[in-house]
XYZ file of C-alpha atoms in Angstrom:
552
model
C 157.475 135.181 118.895
C 158.034 135.051 115.159
C 161.409 136.132 113.816
C 159.797 137.164 110.526
C 160.045 140.923 109.987
C 157.038 142.392 108.216
C 157.620 144.739 105.310
C 156.047 148.192 105.281
C 153.088 147.086 103.150
C 152.551 143.936 105.237
C 152.750 145.897 108.491
C 150.204 148.402 107.180
C 147.742 145.590 106.529
C 148.431 143.654 109.737
C 148.019 146.649 112.037
C 145.286 148.553 110.211
C 142.706 149.972 112.610
C 139.935 149.471 110.062
C 137.271 147.177 111.478
C 136.743 145.616 108.054
C 139.681 145.019 105.735
C 140.261 143.425 102.329
C 143.839 142.383 101.513
C 144.834 141.419 97.969
C 147.756 139.085 98.573
C 149.223 137.327 95.495
C 151.123 134.052 96.044
C 154.394 134.362 97.897
C 153.631 137.756 99.431
C 153.559 136.421 103.005
C 149.788 136.145 103.377
C 149.849 133.467 106.096
C 152.384 135.415 108.155
C 150.380 138.594 107.648
C 147.152 136.900 108.792
C 148.906 135.611 111.902
C 150.052 139.143 112.773
C 146.595 140.488 111.913
C 145.099 138.006 114.381
C 147.594 139.132 117.032
C 146.560 142.748 116.397
C 142.856 141.881 116.604
C 143.294 140.116 119.958
C 143.892 143.503 121.553
C 140.379 144.608 120.554
C 138.509 141.611 121.945
C 135.991 141.856 124.731
C 136.492 139.541 127.748
C 135.978 135.853 126.811
C 135.897 136.596 123.088
C 138.072 134.859 120.489
C 139.293 135.449 116.951
C 137.833 133.058 114.366
C 140.110 132.171 111.444
C 138.529 130.340 108.521
C 140.488 128.415 105.883
C 139.528 125.985 103.119
C 141.741 122.960 103.668
C 143.351 120.961 106.457
C 146.779 121.922 105.117
C 145.932 125.632 105.103
C 144.562 125.314 108.616
C 147.752 123.597 109.823
C 149.955 126.237 108.167
C 148.045 129.083 109.785
C 147.997 127.406 113.205
C 151.767 126.962 113.034
C 152.326 130.637 112.190
C 149.911 131.758 114.918
C 151.792 129.754 117.536
C 155.014 131.386 116.348
C 153.582 134.901 116.447
C 151.467 134.894 119.635
C 152.732 131.814 121.495
C 151.141 128.386 122.017
C 149.019 129.218 125.063
C 147.620 132.468 123.718
C 146.886 130.983 120.301
C 145.001 128.075 121.861
C 143.076 130.322 124.254
C 142.177 133.268 122.030
C 142.143 132.063 118.404
C 140.018 129.337 116.815
C 141.212 128.102 113.411
C 138.797 125.998 111.368
C 138.291 125.071 107.765
C 134.859 126.014 106.487
C 133.312 122.557 106.380
C 134.665 121.798 109.842
C 133.199 125.017 111.216
C 129.853 124.266 109.541
C 129.885 120.763 111.045
C 130.447 122.169 114.537
C 127.458 124.482 114.102
C 125.239 121.615 112.935
C 126.333 119.291 115.744
C 125.784 121.998 118.346
C 122.424 123.359 117.172
C 120.936 120.912 114.680
C 117.934 120.170 116.892
C 116.896 123.794 116.467
C 115.952 123.110 112.835
C 114.505 119.676 113.517
C 117.475 117.425 112.799
C 117.511 114.047 114.551
C 120.911 114.369 116.189
C 120.914 110.957 117.898
C 121.263 109.044 114.617
C 122.583 111.769 112.281
C 125.292 110.423 109.960
C 128.160 112.796 109.130
C 129.285 112.575 105.468
C 132.451 112.174 103.472
C 132.916 114.126 100.268
C 132.265 110.861 98.392
C 128.988 110.029 100.158
C 126.734 111.590 97.528
C 128.613 109.998 94.609
C 128.187 106.556 96.196
C 124.488 107.257 96.718
C 124.166 108.226 93.047
C 125.845 105.009 91.958
C 123.649 102.945 94.285
C 120.587 104.568 92.710
C 121.768 103.456 89.261
C 122.525 106.968 88.056
C 124.692 105.962 85.115
C 125.357 108.811 82.689
C 123.145 111.205 84.663
C 125.264 111.183 87.838
C 127.341 114.287 87.065
C 124.326 116.449 86.145
C 122.298 115.210 89.127
C 125.189 116.021 91.467
C 125.425 119.532 90.033
C 121.691 120.014 90.377
C 121.710 119.045 94.055
C 124.814 121.117 94.789
C 123.319 124.197 93.104
C 120.073 123.856 95.057
C 121.827 123.293 98.370
C 123.843 126.489 98.056
C 120.769 128.235 99.441
C 119.383 128.184 103.013
C 116.596 125.695 102.291
C 114.958 123.131 104.554
C 114.904 119.466 103.553
C 111.353 119.723 102.237
C 112.238 122.865 100.297
C 115.169 121.044 98.688
C 112.880 118.350 97.325
C 110.406 120.960 96.092
C 113.223 122.833 94.355
C 114.352 119.645 92.584
C 110.885 119.124 91.141
C 110.678 122.770 90.071
C 114.054 122.724 88.311
C 113.579 119.643 86.132
C 111.226 116.713 85.627
C 113.478 114.527 83.456
C 115.758 111.613 84.420
C 118.270 113.978 86.040
C 115.622 115.370 88.379
C 114.258 111.896 89.075
C 117.729 110.668 90.086
C 118.403 113.744 92.231
C 115.056 113.418 94.024
C 115.555 109.692 94.639
C 119.013 110.268 96.128
C 117.754 113.149 98.268
C 114.737 111.152 99.494
C 116.997 108.227 100.445
C 119.380 110.579 102.221
C 116.617 112.124 104.303
C 115.079 108.736 105.140
C 118.479 107.440 106.301
C 119.233 110.635 108.305
C 122.480 110.839 106.345
C 124.047 114.200 105.525
C 125.850 114.856 102.262
C 128.801 117.252 102.116
C 126.693 120.138 100.798
C 124.175 119.659 103.618
C 126.764 120.736 106.190
C 127.017 124.250 104.748
C 123.274 124.443 104.013
C 122.195 123.528 107.548
C 124.867 125.771 109.092
C 123.637 128.677 106.991
C 120.033 128.020 108.047
C 121.113 127.946 111.684
C 123.165 131.149 111.543
C 120.223 132.907 109.925
C 118.283 132.317 113.139
C 118.921 135.465 115.217
C 119.201 133.561 118.502
C 121.879 131.223 117.132
C 123.739 133.989 115.300
C 123.939 136.083 118.475
C 125.760 133.252 120.255
C 128.529 133.241 117.666
C 128.657 137.011 117.267
C 129.071 137.380 121.024
C 131.792 134.732 121.107
C 133.852 135.912 118.126
C 135.120 139.475 118.251
C 136.928 139.190 114.919
C 136.967 136.879 111.911
C 139.776 136.292 109.410
C 138.963 134.592 106.096
C 141.794 133.098 104.061
C 141.502 132.806 100.234
C 138.306 134.846 99.932
C 138.250 134.285 96.146
C 137.411 130.604 96.756
C 134.248 131.375 98.735
C 130.788 130.586 97.485
C 128.124 133.134 98.358
C 126.877 130.637 100.936
C 130.302 130.380 102.575
C 130.592 134.164 102.570
C 127.254 134.291 104.375
C 128.591 131.922 107.055
C 131.644 134.118 107.596
C 129.598 137.318 107.737
C 126.991 135.890 110.109
C 129.534 134.371 112.501
C 131.015 137.764 113.396
C 129.754 141.299 112.842
C 132.495 143.202 114.710
C 135.727 143.000 112.722
C 136.215 141.166 109.453
C 139.413 140.618 107.480
C 139.442 138.938 104.073
C 142.691 137.996 102.352
C 143.389 136.350 99.015
C 143.975 136.956 95.332
C 141.293 137.000 92.606
C 143.913 135.736 90.127
C 144.100 132.504 92.136
C 140.359 131.826 91.852
C 140.103 128.307 90.377
C 137.142 126.722 92.170
C 134.053 127.869 90.297
C 133.271 124.201 89.573
C 132.899 123.752 93.350
C 130.592 126.749 93.748
C 133.129 129.536 94.236
C 131.886 132.906 92.986
C 135.017 135.108 93.010
C 133.520 138.106 91.184
C 130.318 138.198 93.233
C 132.123 137.554 96.516
C 134.691 140.290 95.907
C 131.913 142.758 95.087
C 130.129 141.951 98.364
C 133.327 142.069 100.396
C 134.207 145.465 98.918
C 130.811 146.785 100.080
C 131.875 145.959 103.632
C 135.616 146.587 103.447
C 136.040 149.323 100.854
C 139.245 149.781 98.856
C 141.652 146.877 99.393
C 145.259 146.959 100.508
C 147.432 145.345 97.826
C 150.726 143.536 98.348
C 153.363 143.690 95.608
C 156.508 141.976 96.948
C 157.181 138.249 96.585
C 159.159 136.470 99.283
C 158.664 133.068 97.673
C 160.058 133.157 94.172
C 163.393 133.914 92.570
C 163.591 136.735 89.998
C 163.639 134.313 87.058
C 160.659 132.367 88.385
C 158.831 135.646 88.925
C 159.549 136.713 85.344
C 157.783 133.567 84.121
C 154.896 133.978 86.563
C 154.510 137.670 85.713
C 154.388 136.895 81.991
C 151.178 134.954 82.627
C 149.678 137.161 85.341
C 150.046 140.239 83.112
C 147.943 138.516 80.468
C 145.270 137.749 83.069
C 145.371 141.161 84.753
C 147.666 143.906 83.400
C 149.598 145.599 86.177
C 149.561 142.565 88.468
C 153.313 141.796 88.307
C 155.223 141.158 91.516
C 158.774 142.155 92.366
C 161.254 140.018 94.255
C 161.602 141.285 97.826
C 165.069 139.753 98.203
C 166.572 139.250 94.717
C 170.115 138.894 96.025
C 169.347 135.719 97.990
C 168.790 133.554 94.892
C 171.945 131.933 93.409
C 172.083 132.770 89.721
C 168.796 134.621 90.086
C 166.991 131.288 90.098
C 166.093 129.159 87.116
C 163.303 128.997 84.538
C 163.038 126.700 81.538
C 160.586 125.550 78.869
C 161.273 122.028 77.594
C 159.765 120.115 74.663
C 159.972 116.300 74.681
C 159.176 113.873 71.862
C 156.537 112.005 73.867
C 155.360 111.345 77.416
C 157.604 108.325 77.949
C 160.766 110.301 77.161
C 159.437 113.232 79.208
C 159.045 110.956 82.218
C 162.530 109.423 81.873
C 164.259 112.782 81.417
C 162.394 114.340 84.330
C 163.407 111.458 86.565
C 167.034 112.068 85.608
C 166.699 115.810 86.165
C 164.991 115.402 89.525
C 167.752 113.014 90.543
C 170.342 115.666 89.654
C 168.496 118.296 91.703
C 168.374 115.976 94.722
C 172.057 115.087 94.437
C 173.030 118.752 94.372
C 170.632 119.627 97.207
C 169.259 116.625 99.180
C 166.961 118.914 101.203
C 165.194 120.281 98.101
C 161.465 119.861 97.582
C 160.320 119.205 94.015
C 156.689 119.571 92.990
C 155.604 117.809 89.786
C 152.234 119.354 88.995
C 149.692 118.573 86.298
C 146.234 119.975 85.588
C 144.722 116.503 86.051
C 146.173 113.218 87.217
C 145.957 111.272 83.933
C 148.590 113.524 82.355
C 151.098 112.428 85.002
C 150.686 108.650 84.690
C 154.008 108.009 82.896
C 155.881 110.120 85.430
C 154.223 108.346 88.350
C 155.218 105.008 86.836
C 158.907 105.802 86.383
C 159.110 107.182 89.933
C 157.288 104.230 91.524
C 159.637 102.390 93.851
C 162.288 105.127 93.691
C 164.798 104.639 96.537
C 167.302 107.447 95.960
C 164.902 110.136 97.233
C 161.431 110.273 98.815
C 158.413 110.311 96.471
C 155.004 111.316 97.777
C 151.714 111.154 95.888
C 149.361 113.772 97.260
C 146.278 111.895 96.092
C 147.119 109.061 98.516
C 146.096 109.709 102.115
C 148.591 107.076 103.258
C 151.370 109.397 102.009
C 150.177 112.321 104.175
C 152.732 112.793 107.002
C 150.142 114.040 109.528
C 147.806 111.118 108.824
C 150.636 108.602 109.081
C 151.907 110.079 112.359
C 148.418 109.920 113.906
C 147.946 106.290 112.838
C 151.385 105.267 114.092
C 151.021 106.977 117.475
C 147.591 105.451 118.055
C 148.574 101.938 116.960
C 151.524 102.081 119.370
C 149.046 102.267 122.277
C 146.978 99.262 121.152
C 147.563 95.598 122.037
C 150.074 93.886 119.767
C 147.386 91.657 118.274
C 145.076 94.576 117.385
C 143.753 94.326 113.854
C 143.638 97.043 111.206
C 139.899 97.336 111.874
C 140.627 97.852 115.602
C 143.135 100.560 114.714
C 140.713 102.321 112.359
C 138.094 102.541 115.111
C 140.620 103.758 117.691
C 142.053 106.444 115.418
C 138.652 107.742 114.302
C 137.507 107.866 117.935
C 140.504 110.085 118.699
C 139.595 112.652 116.015
C 137.151 115.514 116.446
C 133.814 114.388 114.912
C 133.530 117.813 113.262
C 136.860 117.414 111.439
C 135.251 115.804 108.404
C 138.297 116.285 106.158
C 140.675 114.513 108.561
C 138.215 111.675 109.113
C 137.877 111.134 105.386
C 141.648 111.049 104.899
C 142.014 108.567 107.748
C 139.337 106.308 106.291
C 141.107 106.405 102.932
C 144.465 105.599 104.560
C 142.982 102.593 106.365
C 141.405 101.407 103.113
C 144.934 101.276 101.712
C 146.300 99.478 104.777
C 143.574 96.848 104.538
C 144.819 95.963 101.043
C 148.065 94.728 102.601
C 148.621 91.139 103.746
C 149.481 92.245 107.278
C 147.781 90.246 110.042
C 147.971 93.042 112.620
C 147.810 96.822 112.652
C 151.410 97.029 113.885
C 152.626 94.932 110.976
C 150.689 97.130 108.551
C 152.081 100.435 109.809
C 155.659 99.146 109.727
C 155.400 99.216 105.941
C 154.435 102.905 105.834
C 157.089 105.367 104.685
C 157.987 107.606 107.633
C 157.837 111.380 107.052
C 158.129 114.316 109.405
C 154.529 115.342 110.295
C 155.749 118.844 111.142
C 156.779 119.373 107.528
C 153.840 119.889 105.198
C 156.321 119.726 102.341
C 159.497 117.795 103.078
C 162.527 116.985 100.899
C 161.966 114.860 97.817
C 159.424 114.658 95.006
C 155.758 115.557 95.423
C 153.288 114.395 92.773
C 150.071 116.404 92.697
C 147.564 118.290 90.599
C 147.017 122.035 90.383
C 144.053 122.278 92.756
C 145.698 120.116 95.423
C 148.844 122.237 95.338
C 147.125 125.575 95.758
C 148.655 127.428 98.697
C 151.798 125.267 98.760
C 155.350 125.998 97.640
C 158.277 123.914 96.415
C 161.933 124.710 95.783
C 161.489 123.420 92.232
C 158.280 123.077 90.249
C 157.727 121.099 87.060
C 154.508 122.317 85.429
C 153.688 119.427 83.151
C 151.621 119.180 79.977
C 151.193 122.565 78.328
C 149.220 121.073 75.472
C 145.745 121.861 74.213
C 143.363 119.358 75.789
C 145.235 119.377 79.090
C 146.003 123.072 79.631
C 143.390 124.167 78.855
C 141.179 121.111 79.196
C 139.111 120.447 76.081
C 135.801 121.051 77.865
C 137.000 124.433 79.179
C 138.312 126.052 75.987
C 136.059 129.119 75.764
C 134.402 131.818 77.856
C 134.683 131.932 81.653
C 135.946 128.330 81.918
C 138.870 129.239 79.647
C 139.734 132.241 81.820
C 139.754 129.971 84.843
C 142.034 127.504 83.041
C 144.559 130.309 82.590
C 144.334 131.029 86.307
C 144.958 127.321 86.965
C 148.178 127.658 84.953
C 149.117 130.701 87.017
C 148.530 128.759 90.238
C 150.804 125.964 89.016
C 153.642 128.320 88.076
C 153.444 130.381 91.244
C 154.193 127.389 93.505
C 157.897 127.598 92.557
C 160.656 129.100 94.667
C 164.125 128.673 93.082
C 163.351 126.891 89.819
C 160.415 126.532 87.436
C 160.314 124.169 84.449
C 157.332 123.962 82.104
C 157.011 121.054 79.682
C 155.036 119.846 76.712
C 155.352 116.921 74.302
C 155.344 116.840 70.533
C 153.318 113.618 70.407
C 150.567 112.169 72.585
C 148.794 108.813 72.856
C 145.107 108.677 72.023
C 142.489 105.915 71.761
C 143.484 105.368 68.100
C 147.235 105.585 68.598
C 149.833 108.396 68.682
C 148.920 111.826 67.370
C 150.596 115.219 67.076
C 150.007 117.252 70.213
C 149.138 120.924 69.867
C 151.069 123.264 72.143
C 149.011 125.188 74.658
C 147.861 128.595 73.492
C 149.788 130.021 76.465
C 153.084 128.232 75.766
C 154.789 130.964 73.761
C 153.802 133.671 76.242
C 155.708 132.135 79.157
C 159.014 133.926 79.680
C 161.591 131.214 80.383
C 165.377 131.569 80.323
C 166.442 128.057 79.238
C 165.161 125.658 76.598
C 167.422 122.598 77.041
C 168.324 120.033 79.679
C 172.012 120.896 79.237
C 171.415 124.510 80.290
C 169.600 123.355 83.416
C 172.432 120.923 84.226
C 174.914 123.778 83.988
C 172.778 125.891 86.307
C 172.622 123.048 88.833
C 176.368 122.580 88.806
C 177.000 126.306 89.162
C 174.289 127.454 91.538
C 172.143 124.882 93.324
C 174.873 123.496 95.542
C 175.278 127.047 96.878
C 171.591 127.561 97.654
């Protein structure tokens, strides 16, 4: 059983006897632990042979929740009575189980990767119209339409080159019996809207838990609602809603969830962040939603109250060099520390990635590289160890993919990407290739060392230290998102970045930037001055490290 002791407000949410419950859980308030205890509470209400369904968005979130569930209810009970799936994986299982019901040819059906549609667009010669054609298809497929209805909808929406490209790609997809990523959710929604299919799932699942409800599209909400009608729990934080570009509809989803669940339970205590980190996070969250500040649940546990700083560097090259030095100091003082270096988009981090490439003093992991994912690496290594010594990388790819659940589309895509990287090596055998992989503990989602990632990838994660990089106009916010609803979401992206930090938070910007016509003066982000940070120099941070970090 878990040794984590729930607070009064967490216990109230976990053990509520309400059949339908909405929990507003800001970052660091113990949401994953609360959901695990909520699942344990719901088990007691199940009918014989029923299970609890827990839905997450990512493989990492799924792994985190599964780990907490095993701690709270035990391995055997968690495996027997709780099913944890990410939404695309759950949709894939529905399609694979019942696709024939809506006329799908299951014998030759090709399961997609998230990149399948983009490659189809490029093969069709989409050029400058690719982005708009992708959006058109995604928008159409967020409704429970049949294949023929999708093609009709394309023609009704537009008759220009964008519509022509979209229809050509969709026709080719249907002819090849190839699914695209959006088709998984669309077909699953169509299937669950058939009463006979829905009843199977509603009889099997006596409760459903949905993590990060603010990231749901209306289609995904429909899947969750249709899969279980008995007891529904939604948890998340509207201030962390940063996926509208992927179809999320936080305002509409929250309104629908409130119709079912009524007034939410709100959590107010942070177990993640030090008081000084929280002061910086609160200074942004209060601008987004007045009254949303969190308080530190255990302020006395943070040496020096934690650390927050806002640093200005002359340019990106000096920023990268100074951050490397500072990260090195953090790791010397505390070799077990995790350091997240987070940007809005990857291009802003290129100088930092370069100076950290080949670093030997501490581990460096790039989260955009599947070959750096500890779980992926462990699976490849364990499988290769069972193959003949002369097995090729291609042999290993086939063996590993055969060992993975066909419905786990996210894991299969990561494995394919990792093998693509391995095939770029000069190794003659799979064993020789995997010997070159950096070994990490697969049980640690975030281990010691430096983690290089962007804001959306890091959502839901936490690091001892966070460097939020690039608070300049054009990066935070992005130029294309500098007004209206997109601008509001950019501010929430900033909030997500800041709220990953535990002990220390450092935000940076540069005075100069490099453009296509040479260096130019960078404009500080409109949110820079509003961030409440204690320090403004590297020397102050060094003093804090010498005084406090070794004690933490």
